[in-house]
Amino acid sequence: MIRKDIYIYPAVFVREREGYHVSFPDLSGLEVHIEDIEELSKVKKVLADYIYTLEESNSEIPRPSFPNKIQIRENEFIQTIDIFMPDIREK
């Protein structure tokens, strides 16, 4: 398995009463809730931890979808989330 230094995945944000529900269509079961859009660091941490776990277990890391190929509803939007893995691996 080839480890990349940077991973970029599309995330789907759904506006809820109390914040946003964020999911990653390419990463089964990976979801997080944030109170405010300013909490993107929390979204990045969840993604980084997930990818790190896949790397450590030598599991296949799914290829990211093109954001314009993901179907969304009216109350949703897509944001790409990037993570820099060397920083994560050092911890």
mmCIF file of N, CA, C and O in Angstrom:
data_model
loop_
_atom_site.group_PDB
_atom_site.id
_atom_site.type_symbol
_atom_site.label_atom_id
_atom_site.label_comp_id
_atom_site.label_asym_id
_atom_site.label_seq_id
_atom_site.Cartn_x
_atom_site.Cartn_y
_atom_site.Cartn_z
ATOM 1 N N MET A 1 0.835 -1.174 0.000
ATOM 2 C CA MET A 1 0.000 0.000 0.000
ATOM 3 C C MET A 1 0.888 1.248 0.000
ATOM 4 O O MET A 1 1.824 1.353 0.776
ATOM 5 N N ILE A 2 0.570 2.173 -0.863
ATOM 6 C CA ILE A 2 1.306 3.426 -0.950
ATOM 7 C C ILE A 2 0.636 4.447 -0.042
ATOM 8 O O ILE A 2 -0.564 4.686 -0.134
ATOM 9 N N ARG A 3 1.431 5.027 0.850
ATOM 10 C CA ARG A 3 0.914 6.068 1.722
ATOM 11 C C ARG A 3 1.119 7.424 1.063
ATOM 12 O O ARG A 3 2.211 7.731 0.601
ATOM 13 N N LYS A 4 0.074 8.205 1.051
ATOM 14 C CA LYS A 4 0.165 9.560 0.518
ATOM 15 C C LYS A 4 0.421 10.527 1.664
ATOM 16 O O LYS A 4 0.109 10.238 2.816
ATOM 17 N N ASP A 5 0.953 11.671 1.328
ATOM 18 C CA ASP A 5 1.129 12.708 2.340
ATOM 19 C C ASP A 5 -0.137 13.552 2.502
ATOM 20 O O ASP A 5 -0.419 14.043 3.580
ATOM 21 N N ILE A 6 -0.856 13.721 1.408
ATOM 22 C CA ILE A 6 -2.078 14.528 1.443
ATOM 23 C C ILE A 6 -3.235 13.713 0.890
ATOM 24 O O ILE A 6 -3.118 13.069 -0.157
ATOM 25 N N TYR A 7 -4.345 13.741 1.616
ATOM 26 C CA TYR A 7 -5.591 13.135 1.163
ATOM 27 C C TYR A 7 -6.633 14.236 1.097
ATOM 28 O O TYR A 7 -6.682 15.107 1.973
ATOM 29 N N ILE A 8 -7.467 14.197 0.067
ATOM 30 C CA ILE A 8 -8.549 15.165 -0.084
ATOM 31 C C ILE A 8 -9.824 14.392 -0.389
ATOM 32 O O ILE A 8 -9.875 13.644 -1.370
ATOM 33 N N TYR A 9 -10.825 14.567 0.480
ATOM 34 C CA TYR A 9 -12.101 13.875 0.313
ATOM 35 C C TYR A 9 -13.250 14.866 0.338
ATOM 36 O O TYR A 9 -13.228 15.829 1.118
ATOM 37 N N PRO A 10 -14.273 14.612 -0.479
ATOM 38 C CA PRO A 10 -15.467 15.445 -0.400
ATOM 39 C C PRO A 10 -16.296 15.057 0.830
ATOM 40 O O PRO A 10 -16.430 13.873 1.140
ATOM 41 N N ALA A 11 -16.791 16.069 1.509
ATOM 42 C CA ALA A 11 -17.670 15.856 2.659
ATOM 43 C C ALA A 11 -19.012 16.513 2.355
ATOM 44 O O ALA A 11 -19.069 17.599 1.774
ATOM 45 N N VAL A 12 -20.082 15.842 2.760
ATOM 46 C CA VAL A 12 -21.425 16.386 2.583
ATOM 47 C C VAL A 12 -21.874 16.966 3.915
ATOM 48 O O VAL A 12 -21.900 16.268 4.932
ATOM 49 N N PHE A 13 -22.220 18.244 3.905
ATOM 50 C CA PHE A 13 -22.697 18.954 5.084
ATOM 51 C C PHE A 13 -24.208 19.107 4.979
ATOM 52 O O PHE A 13 -24.710 19.581 3.963
ATOM 53 N N VAL A 14 -24.902 18.695 6.039
ATOM 54 C CA VAL A 14 -26.353 18.838 6.098
ATOM 55 C C VAL A 14 -26.673 19.782 7.255
ATOM 56 O O VAL A 14 -26.296 19.510 8.392
ATOM 57 N N ARG A 15 -27.366 20.863 6.947
ATOM 58 C CA ARG A 15 -27.749 21.831 7.988
ATOM 59 C C ARG A 15 -28.839 21.213 8.845
ATOM 60 O O ARG A 15 -29.827 20.700 8.352
ATOM 61 N N GLU A 16 -28.624 21.237 10.168
ATOM 62 C CA GLU A 16 -29.603 20.740 11.133
ATOM 63 C C GLU A 16 -29.959 21.869 12.090
ATOM 64 O O GLU A 16 -29.348 22.936 12.049
ATOM 65 N N ARG A 17 -30.923 21.632 12.956
ATOM 66 C CA ARG A 17 -31.312 22.655 13.934
ATOM 67 C C ARG A 17 -30.132 23.158 14.749
ATOM 68 O O ARG A 17 -29.987 24.335 14.991
ATOM 69 N N GLU A 18 -29.325 22.217 15.187
ATOM 70 C CA GLU A 18 -28.198 22.562 16.057
ATOM 71 C C GLU A 18 -26.871 22.196 15.400
ATOM 72 O O GLU A 18 -26.149 21.327 15.872
ATOM 73 N N GLY A 19 -26.567 22.834 14.306
ATOM 74 C CA GLY A 19 -25.283 22.612 13.668
ATOM 75 C C GLY A 19 -25.371 21.911 12.330
ATOM 76 O O GLY A 19 -26.314 22.104 11.566
ATOM 77 N N TYR A 20 -24.368 21.077 12.093
ATOM 78 C CA TYR A 20 -24.244 20.374 10.817
ATOM 79 C C TYR A 20 -23.890 18.910 11.048
ATOM 80 O O TYR A 20 -23.091 18.581 11.913
ATOM 81 N N HIS A 21 -24.495 18.069 10.233
ATOM 82 C CA HIS A 21 -24.128 16.661 10.174
ATOM 83 C C HIS A 21 -23.208 16.534 8.972
ATOM 84 O O HIS A 21 -23.544 16.973 7.870
ATOM 85 N N VAL A 22 -22.026 15.966 9.168
ATOM 86 C CA VAL A 22 -21.037 15.850 8.097
ATOM 87 C C VAL A 22 -20.745 14.381 7.843
ATOM 88 O O VAL A 22 -20.474 13.622 8.775
ATOM 89 N N SER A 23 -20.806 13.984 6.583
ATOM 90 C CA SER A 23 -20.489 12.601 6.225
ATOM 91 C C SER A 23 -19.563 12.596 5.004
ATOM 92 O O SER A 23 -19.485 13.573 4.263
ATOM 93 N N PHE A 24 -18.887 11.487 4.842
ATOM 94 C CA PHE A 24 -17.946 11.301 3.735
ATOM 95 C C PHE A 24 -18.471 10.152 2.871
ATOM 96 O O PHE A 24 -18.370 8.989 3.269
ATOM 97 N N PRO A 25 -19.034 10.462 1.708
ATOM 98 C CA PRO A 25 -19.630 9.409 0.870
ATOM 99 C C PRO A 25 -18.692 8.263 0.509
ATOM 100 O O PRO A 25 -19.130 7.136 0.328
ATOM 101 N N ASP A 26 -17.394 8.541 0.441
ATOM 102 C CA ASP A 26 -16.430 7.512 0.036
ATOM 103 C C ASP A 26 -15.921 6.664 1.197
ATOM 104 O O ASP A 26 -15.239 5.670 0.975
ATOM 105 N N LEU A 27 -16.237 7.075 2.414
ATOM 106 C CA LEU A 27 -15.702 6.407 3.600
ATOM 107 C C LEU A 27 -16.871 5.935 4.468
ATOM 108 O O LEU A 27 -17.401 6.687 5.287
ATOM 109 N N SER A 28 -17.244 4.716 4.270
ATOM 110 C CA SER A 28 -18.430 4.137 4.896
ATOM 111 C C SER A 28 -18.462 4.324 6.411
ATOM 112 O O SER A 28 -17.517 3.963 7.115
ATOM 113 N N GLY A 29 -19.540 4.935 6.878
ATOM 114 C CA GLY A 29 -19.748 5.084 8.312
ATOM 115 C C GLY A 29 -19.040 6.259 8.950
ATOM 116 O O GLY A 29 -19.210 6.510 10.140
ATOM 117 N N LEU A 30 -18.252 7.006 8.195
ATOM 118 C CA LEU A 30 -17.526 8.133 8.774
ATOM 119 C C LEU A 30 -18.430 9.366 8.790
ATOM 120 O O LEU A 30 -18.758 9.925 7.743
ATOM 121 N N GLU A 31 -18.836 9.752 9.989
ATOM 122 C CA GLU A 31 -19.731 10.887 10.171
ATOM 123 C C GLU A 31 -19.327 11.647 11.422
ATOM 124 O O GLU A 31 -18.751 11.079 12.342
ATOM 125 N N VAL A 32 -19.664 12.930 11.451
ATOM 126 C CA VAL A 32 -19.369 13.765 12.610
ATOM 127 C C VAL A 32 -20.412 14.875 12.661
ATOM 128 O O VAL A 32 -20.965 15.268 11.640
ATOM 129 N N HIS A 33 -20.680 15.356 13.857
ATOM 130 C CA HIS A 33 -21.592 16.487 14.042
ATOM 131 C C HIS A 33 -20.770 17.668 14.553
ATOM 132 O O HIS A 33 -19.942 17.513 15.455
ATOM 133 N N ILE A 34 -21.005 18.828 13.956
ATOM 134 C CA ILE A 34 -20.353 20.042 14.439
ATOM 135 C C ILE A 34 -21.416 21.087 14.737
ATOM 136 O O ILE A 34 -22.477 21.104 14.111
ATOM 137 N N GLU A 35 -21.127 21.916 15.710
ATOM 138 C CA GLU A 35 -22.071 22.963 16.111
ATOM 139 C C GLU A 35 -22.063 24.124 15.123
ATOM 140 O O GLU A 35 -23.089 24.741 14.880
ATOM 141 N N ASP A 36 -20.887 24.427 14.599
ATOM 142 C CA ASP A 36 -20.727 25.606 13.755
ATOM 143 C C ASP A 36 -19.762 25.285 12.620
ATOM 144 O O ASP A 36 -18.847 24.481 12.793
ATOM 145 N N ILE A 37 -19.948 25.918 11.504
ATOM 146 C CA ILE A 37 -19.101 25.663 10.345
ATOM 147 C C ILE A 37 -17.633 26.000 10.630
ATOM 148 O O ILE A 37 -16.725 25.498 9.973
ATOM 149 N N GLU A 38 -17.390 26.802 11.642
ATOM 150 C CA GLU A 38 -16.027 27.167 12.033
ATOM 151 C C GLU A 38 -15.265 25.992 12.655
ATOM 152 O O GLU A 38 -14.059 26.091 12.887
ATOM 153 N N GLU A 39 -15.944 24.893 12.937
ATOM 154 C CA GLU A 39 -15.314 23.719 13.554
ATOM 155 C C GLU A 39 -14.748 22.734 12.528
ATOM 156 O O GLU A 39 -14.707 21.538 12.768
ATOM 157 N N LEU A 40 -14.275 23.240 11.423
ATOM 158 C CA LEU A 40 -13.720 22.351 10.398
ATOM 159 C C LEU A 40 -12.527 21.559 10.903
ATOM 160 O O LEU A 40 -12.246 20.464 10.412
ATOM 161 N N SER A 41 -11.835 22.072 11.905
ATOM 162 C CA SER A 41 -10.696 21.324 12.458
ATOM 163 C C SER A 41 -11.163 19.997 13.052
ATOM 164 O O SER A 41 -10.446 18.998 12.982
ATOM 165 N N LYS A 42 -12.368 19.973 13.601
ATOM 166 C CA LYS A 42 -12.925 18.732 14.145
ATOM 167 C C LYS A 42 -13.196 17.732 13.010
ATOM 168 O O LYS A 42 -12.927 16.536 13.147
ATOM 169 N N VAL A 43 -13.698 18.229 11.895
ATOM 170 C CA VAL A 43 -13.967 17.383 10.726
ATOM 171 C C VAL A 43 -12.644 16.820 10.195
ATOM 172 O O VAL A 43 -12.544 15.635 9.886
ATOM 173 N N LYS A 44 -11.628 17.669 10.115
ATOM 174 C CA LYS A 44 -10.313 17.223 9.643
ATOM 175 C C LYS A 44 -9.726 16.154 10.562
ATOM 176 O O LYS A 44 -9.137 15.187 10.098
ATOM 177 N N LYS A 45 -9.878 16.328 11.870
ATOM 178 C CA LYS A 45 -9.341 15.356 12.828
ATOM 179 C C LYS A 45 -10.012 13.996 12.664
ATOM 180 O O LYS A 45 -9.348 12.959 12.677
ATOM 181 N N VAL A 46 -11.319 13.994 12.500
ATOM 182 C CA VAL A 46 -12.050 12.736 12.315
ATOM 183 C C VAL A 46 -11.577 12.041 11.038
ATOM 184 O O VAL A 46 -11.338 10.828 11.032
ATOM 185 N N LEU A 47 -11.421 12.800 9.969
ATOM 186 C CA LEU A 47 -10.938 12.220 8.709
ATOM 187 C C LEU A 47 -9.516 11.695 8.864
ATOM 188 O O LEU A 47 -9.208 10.577 8.436
ATOM 189 N N ALA A 48 -8.640 12.481 9.479
ATOM 190 C CA ALA A 48 -7.247 12.064 9.651
ATOM 191 C C ALA A 48 -7.137 10.800 10.491
ATOM 192 O O ALA A 48 -6.381 9.882 10.147
ATOM 193 N N ASP A 49 -7.888 10.721 11.574
ATOM 194 C CA ASP A 49 -7.857 9.526 12.423
ATOM 195 C C ASP A 49 -8.335 8.299 11.658
ATOM 196 O O ASP A 49 -7.777 7.210 11.793
ATOM 197 N N TYR A 50 -9.362 8.465 10.854
ATOM 198 C CA TYR A 50 -9.914 7.365 10.058
ATOM 199 C C TYR A 50 -8.871 6.856 9.061
ATOM 200 O O TYR A 50 -8.612 5.650 8.969
ATOM 201 N N ILE A 51 -8.267 7.781 8.315
ATOM 202 C CA ILE A 51 -7.265 7.395 7.316
ATOM 203 C C ILE A 51 -6.049 6.762 7.997
ATOM 204 O O ILE A 51 -5.508 5.759 7.528
ATOM 205 N N TYR A 52 -5.631 7.326 9.114
ATOM 206 C CA TYR A 52 -4.500 6.768 9.852
ATOM 207 C C TYR A 52 -4.788 5.324 10.275
ATOM 208 O O TYR A 52 -3.925 4.446 10.154
ATOM 209 N N THR A 53 -5.983 5.060 10.749
ATOM 210 C CA THR A 53 -6.379 3.701 11.134
ATOM 211 C C THR A 53 -6.318 2.758 9.941
ATOM 212 O O THR A 53 -5.840 1.625 10.064
ATOM 213 N N LEU A 54 -6.789 3.218 8.791
ATOM 214 C CA LEU A 54 -6.712 2.385 7.587
ATOM 215 C C LEU A 54 -5.253 2.101 7.216
ATOM 216 O O LEU A 54 -4.903 0.966 6.877
ATOM 217 N N GLU A 55 -4.417 3.114 7.295
ATOM 218 C CA GLU A 55 -2.999 2.915 6.986
ATOM 219 C C GLU A 55 -2.357 1.912 7.939
ATOM 220 O O GLU A 55 -1.645 1.005 7.510
ATOM 221 N N GLU A 56 -2.602 2.076 9.221
ATOM 222 C CA GLU A 56 -1.976 1.222 10.226
ATOM 223 C C GLU A 56 -2.424 -0.240 10.115
ATOM 224 O O GLU A 56 -1.664 -1.140 10.467
ATOM 225 N N SER A 57 -3.638 -0.455 9.639
ATOM 226 C CA SER A 57 -4.129 -1.827 9.493
ATOM 227 C C SER A 57 -3.891 -2.373 8.085
ATOM 228 O O SER A 57 -4.363 -3.459 7.743
ATOM 229 N N ASN A 58 -3.150 -1.608 7.272
ATOM 230 C CA ASN A 58 -2.873 -1.985 5.879
ATOM 231 C C ASN A 58 -4.141 -2.252 5.083
ATOM 232 O O ASN A 58 -4.160 -3.095 4.186
ATOM 233 N N SER A 59 -5.203 -1.535 5.412
ATOM 234 C CA SER A 59 -6.467 -1.649 4.681
ATOM 235 C C SER A 59 -6.435 -0.756 3.450
ATOM 236 O O SER A 59 -5.676 0.215 3.390
ATOM 237 N N GLU A 60 -7.247 -1.107 2.498
ATOM 238 C CA GLU A 60 -7.338 -0.298 1.286
ATOM 239 C C GLU A 60 -7.968 1.052 1.610
ATOM 240 O O GLU A 60 -8.967 1.130 2.329
ATOM 241 N N ILE A 61 -7.387 2.101 1.088
ATOM 242 C CA ILE A 61 -7.914 3.447 1.274
ATOM 243 C C ILE A 61 -8.701 3.805 0.012
ATOM 244 O O ILE A 61 -8.138 3.858 -1.084
ATOM 245 N N PRO A 62 -10.004 4.026 0.161
ATOM 246 C CA PRO A 62 -10.844 4.301 -1.009
ATOM 247 C C PRO A 62 -10.414 5.567 -1.748
ATOM 248 O O PRO A 62 -9.948 6.531 -1.136
ATOM 249 N N ARG A 63 -10.592 5.537 -3.040
ATOM 250 C CA ARG A 63 -10.318 6.720 -3.852
ATOM 251 C C ARG A 63 -11.448 7.727 -3.637
ATOM 252 O O ARG A 63 -12.609 7.342 -3.556
ATOM 253 N N PRO A 64 -11.121 8.986 -3.562
ATOM 254 C CA PRO A 64 -12.168 9.993 -3.386
ATOM 255 C C PRO A 64 -12.961 10.220 -4.673
ATOM 256 O O PRO A 64 -12.412 10.141 -5.776
ATOM 257 N N SER A 65 -14.231 10.507 -4.504
ATOM 258 C CA SER A 65 -15.096 10.840 -5.633
ATOM 259 C C SER A 65 -14.838 12.269 -6.082
ATOM 260 O O SER A 65 -14.333 13.091 -5.317
ATOM 261 N N PHE A 66 -15.218 12.558 -7.298
ATOM 262 C CA PHE A 66 -15.216 13.945 -7.745
ATOM 263 C C PHE A 66 -16.438 14.617 -7.125
ATOM 264 O O PHE A 66 -17.554 14.095 -7.218
ATOM 265 N N PRO A 67 -16.254 15.753 -6.482
ATOM 266 C CA PRO A 67 -17.384 16.404 -5.803
ATOM 267 C C PRO A 67 -18.588 16.661 -6.710
ATOM 268 O O PRO A 67 -19.736 16.520 -6.276
ATOM 269 N N ASN A 68 -18.353 16.982 -7.975
ATOM 270 C CA ASN A 68 -19.473 17.274 -8.875
ATOM 271 C C ASN A 68 -20.251 16.025 -9.293
ATOM 272 O O ASN A 68 -21.287 16.132 -9.944
ATOM 273 N N LYS A 69 -19.783 14.862 -8.898
ATOM 274 C CA LYS A 69 -20.481 13.609 -9.206
ATOM 275 C C LYS A 69 -21.364 13.141 -8.046
ATOM 276 O O LYS A 69 -22.078 12.154 -8.171
ATOM 277 N N ILE A 70 -21.314 13.840 -6.925
ATOM 278 C CA ILE A 70 -22.084 13.450 -5.745
ATOM 279 C C ILE A 70 -23.437 14.156 -5.763
ATOM 280 O O ILE A 70 -23.497 15.380 -5.908
ATOM 281 N N GLN A 71 -24.491 13.380 -5.631
ATOM 282 C CA GLN A 71 -25.842 13.928 -5.595
ATOM 283 C C GLN A 71 -26.130 14.489 -4.209
ATOM 284 O O GLN A 71 -25.888 13.810 -3.211
ATOM 285 N N ILE A 72 -26.614 15.713 -4.155
ATOM 286 C CA ILE A 72 -26.974 16.310 -2.874
ATOM 287 C C ILE A 72 -28.390 16.870 -2.943
ATOM 288 O O ILE A 72 -28.924 17.114 -4.030
ATOM 289 N N ARG A 73 -28.973 17.066 -1.754
ATOM 290 C CA ARG A 73 -30.314 17.648 -1.655
ATOM 291 C C ARG A 73 -30.203 19.154 -1.470
ATOM 292 O O ARG A 73 -29.121 19.700 -1.295
ATOM 293 N N GLU A 74 -31.353 19.785 -1.430
ATOM 294 C CA GLU A 74 -31.411 21.244 -1.338
ATOM 295 C C GLU A 74 -30.747 21.800 -0.072
ATOM 296 O O GLU A 74 -30.137 22.852 -0.095
ATOM 297 N N ASN A 75 -30.854 21.097 1.047
ATOM 298 C CA ASN A 75 -30.304 21.597 2.317
ATOM 299 C C ASN A 75 -28.882 21.086 2.585
ATOM 300 O O ASN A 75 -28.414 21.145 3.706
ATOM 301 N N GLU A 76 -28.196 20.632 1.558
ATOM 302 C CA GLU A 76 -26.850 20.083 1.702
ATOM 303 C C GLU A 76 -25.859 20.850 0.833
ATOM 304 O O GLU A 76 -26.249 21.482 -0.154
ATOM 305 N N PHE A 77 -24.606 20.782 1.209
ATOM 306 C CA PHE A 77 -23.555 21.300 0.347
ATOM 307 C C PHE A 77 -22.317 20.426 0.522
ATOM 308 O O PHE A 77 -22.182 19.695 1.495
ATOM 309 N N ILE A 78 -21.433 20.510 -0.445
ATOM 310 C CA ILE A 78 -20.206 19.706 -0.442
ATOM 311 C C ILE A 78 -19.011 20.617 -0.233
ATOM 312 O O ILE A 78 -18.918 21.692 -0.826
ATOM 313 N N GLN A 79 -18.097 20.154 0.609
ATOM 314 C CA GLN A 79 -16.837 20.854 0.850
ATOM 315 C C GLN A 79 -15.735 19.800 0.827
ATOM 316 O O GLN A 79 -15.894 18.744 1.429
ATOM 317 N N THR A 80 -14.661 20.060 0.112
ATOM 318 C CA THR A 80 -13.550 19.112 0.162
ATOM 319 C C THR A 80 -12.743 19.373 1.435
ATOM 320 O O THR A 80 -12.549 20.513 1.849
ATOM 321 N N ILE A 81 -12.308 18.283 2.047
ATOM 322 C CA ILE A 81 -11.524 18.335 3.279
ATOM 323 C C ILE A 81 -10.165 17.711 2.982
ATOM 324 O O ILE A 81 -10.087 16.579 2.505
ATOM 325 N N ASP A 82 -9.116 18.466 3.263
ATOM 326 C CA ASP A 82 -7.772 17.949 3.019
ATOM 327 C C ASP A 82 -7.073 17.729 4.352
ATOM 328 O O ASP A 82 -7.307 18.445 5.321
ATOM 329 N N ILE A 83 -6.232 16.709 4.375
ATOM 330 C CA ILE A 83 -5.447 16.410 5.573
ATOM 331 C C ILE A 83 -4.006 16.141 5.162
ATOM 332 O O ILE A 83 -3.737 15.588 4.101
ATOM 333 N N PHE A 84 -3.096 16.552 6.021
ATOM 334 C CA PHE A 84 -1.667 16.369 5.802
ATOM 335 C C PHE A 84 -1.198 15.286 6.766
ATOM 336 O O PHE A 84 -1.102 15.505 7.971
ATOM 337 N N MET A 85 -0.945 14.101 6.245
ATOM 338 C CA MET A 85 -0.693 12.927 7.063
ATOM 339 C C MET A 85 0.638 12.887 7.799
ATOM 340 O O MET A 85 0.712 12.320 8.895
ATOM 341 N N PRO A 86 1.735 13.455 7.299
ATOM 342 C CA PRO A 86 2.974 13.397 8.082
ATOM 343 C C PRO A 86 2.810 13.943 9.503
ATOM 344 O O PRO A 86 3.376 13.388 10.454
ATOM 345 N N ASP A 87 2.043 15.006 9.674
ATOM 346 C CA ASP A 87 1.789 15.536 11.009
ATOM 347 C C ASP A 87 1.042 14.534 11.885
ATOM 348 O O ASP A 87 1.312 14.401 13.062
ATOM 349 N N ILE A 88 0.109 13.819 11.296
ATOM 350 C CA ILE A 88 -0.702 12.839 12.027
ATOM 351 C C ILE A 88 0.145 11.626 12.398
ATOM 352 O O ILE A 88 0.060 11.123 13.509
ATOM 353 N N ARG A 89 0.955 11.169 11.487
ATOM 354 C CA ARG A 89 1.789 9.990 11.735
ATOM 355 C C ARG A 89 2.828 10.224 12.820
ATOM 356 O O ARG A 89 3.237 9.276 13.491
ATOM 357 N N GLU A 90 3.273 11.447 12.985
ATOM 358 C CA GLU A 90 4.292 11.767 13.999
ATOM 359 C C GLU A 90 3.759 11.679 15.417
ATOM 360 O O GLU A 90 4.519 11.510 16.360
ATOM 361 N N LYS A 91 2.442 11.817 15.575
ATOM 362 C CA LYS A 91 1.859 11.845 16.932
ATOM 363 C C LYS A 91 1.762 10.501 17.557
ATOM 364 O O LYS A 91 1.753 9.487 17.175
#
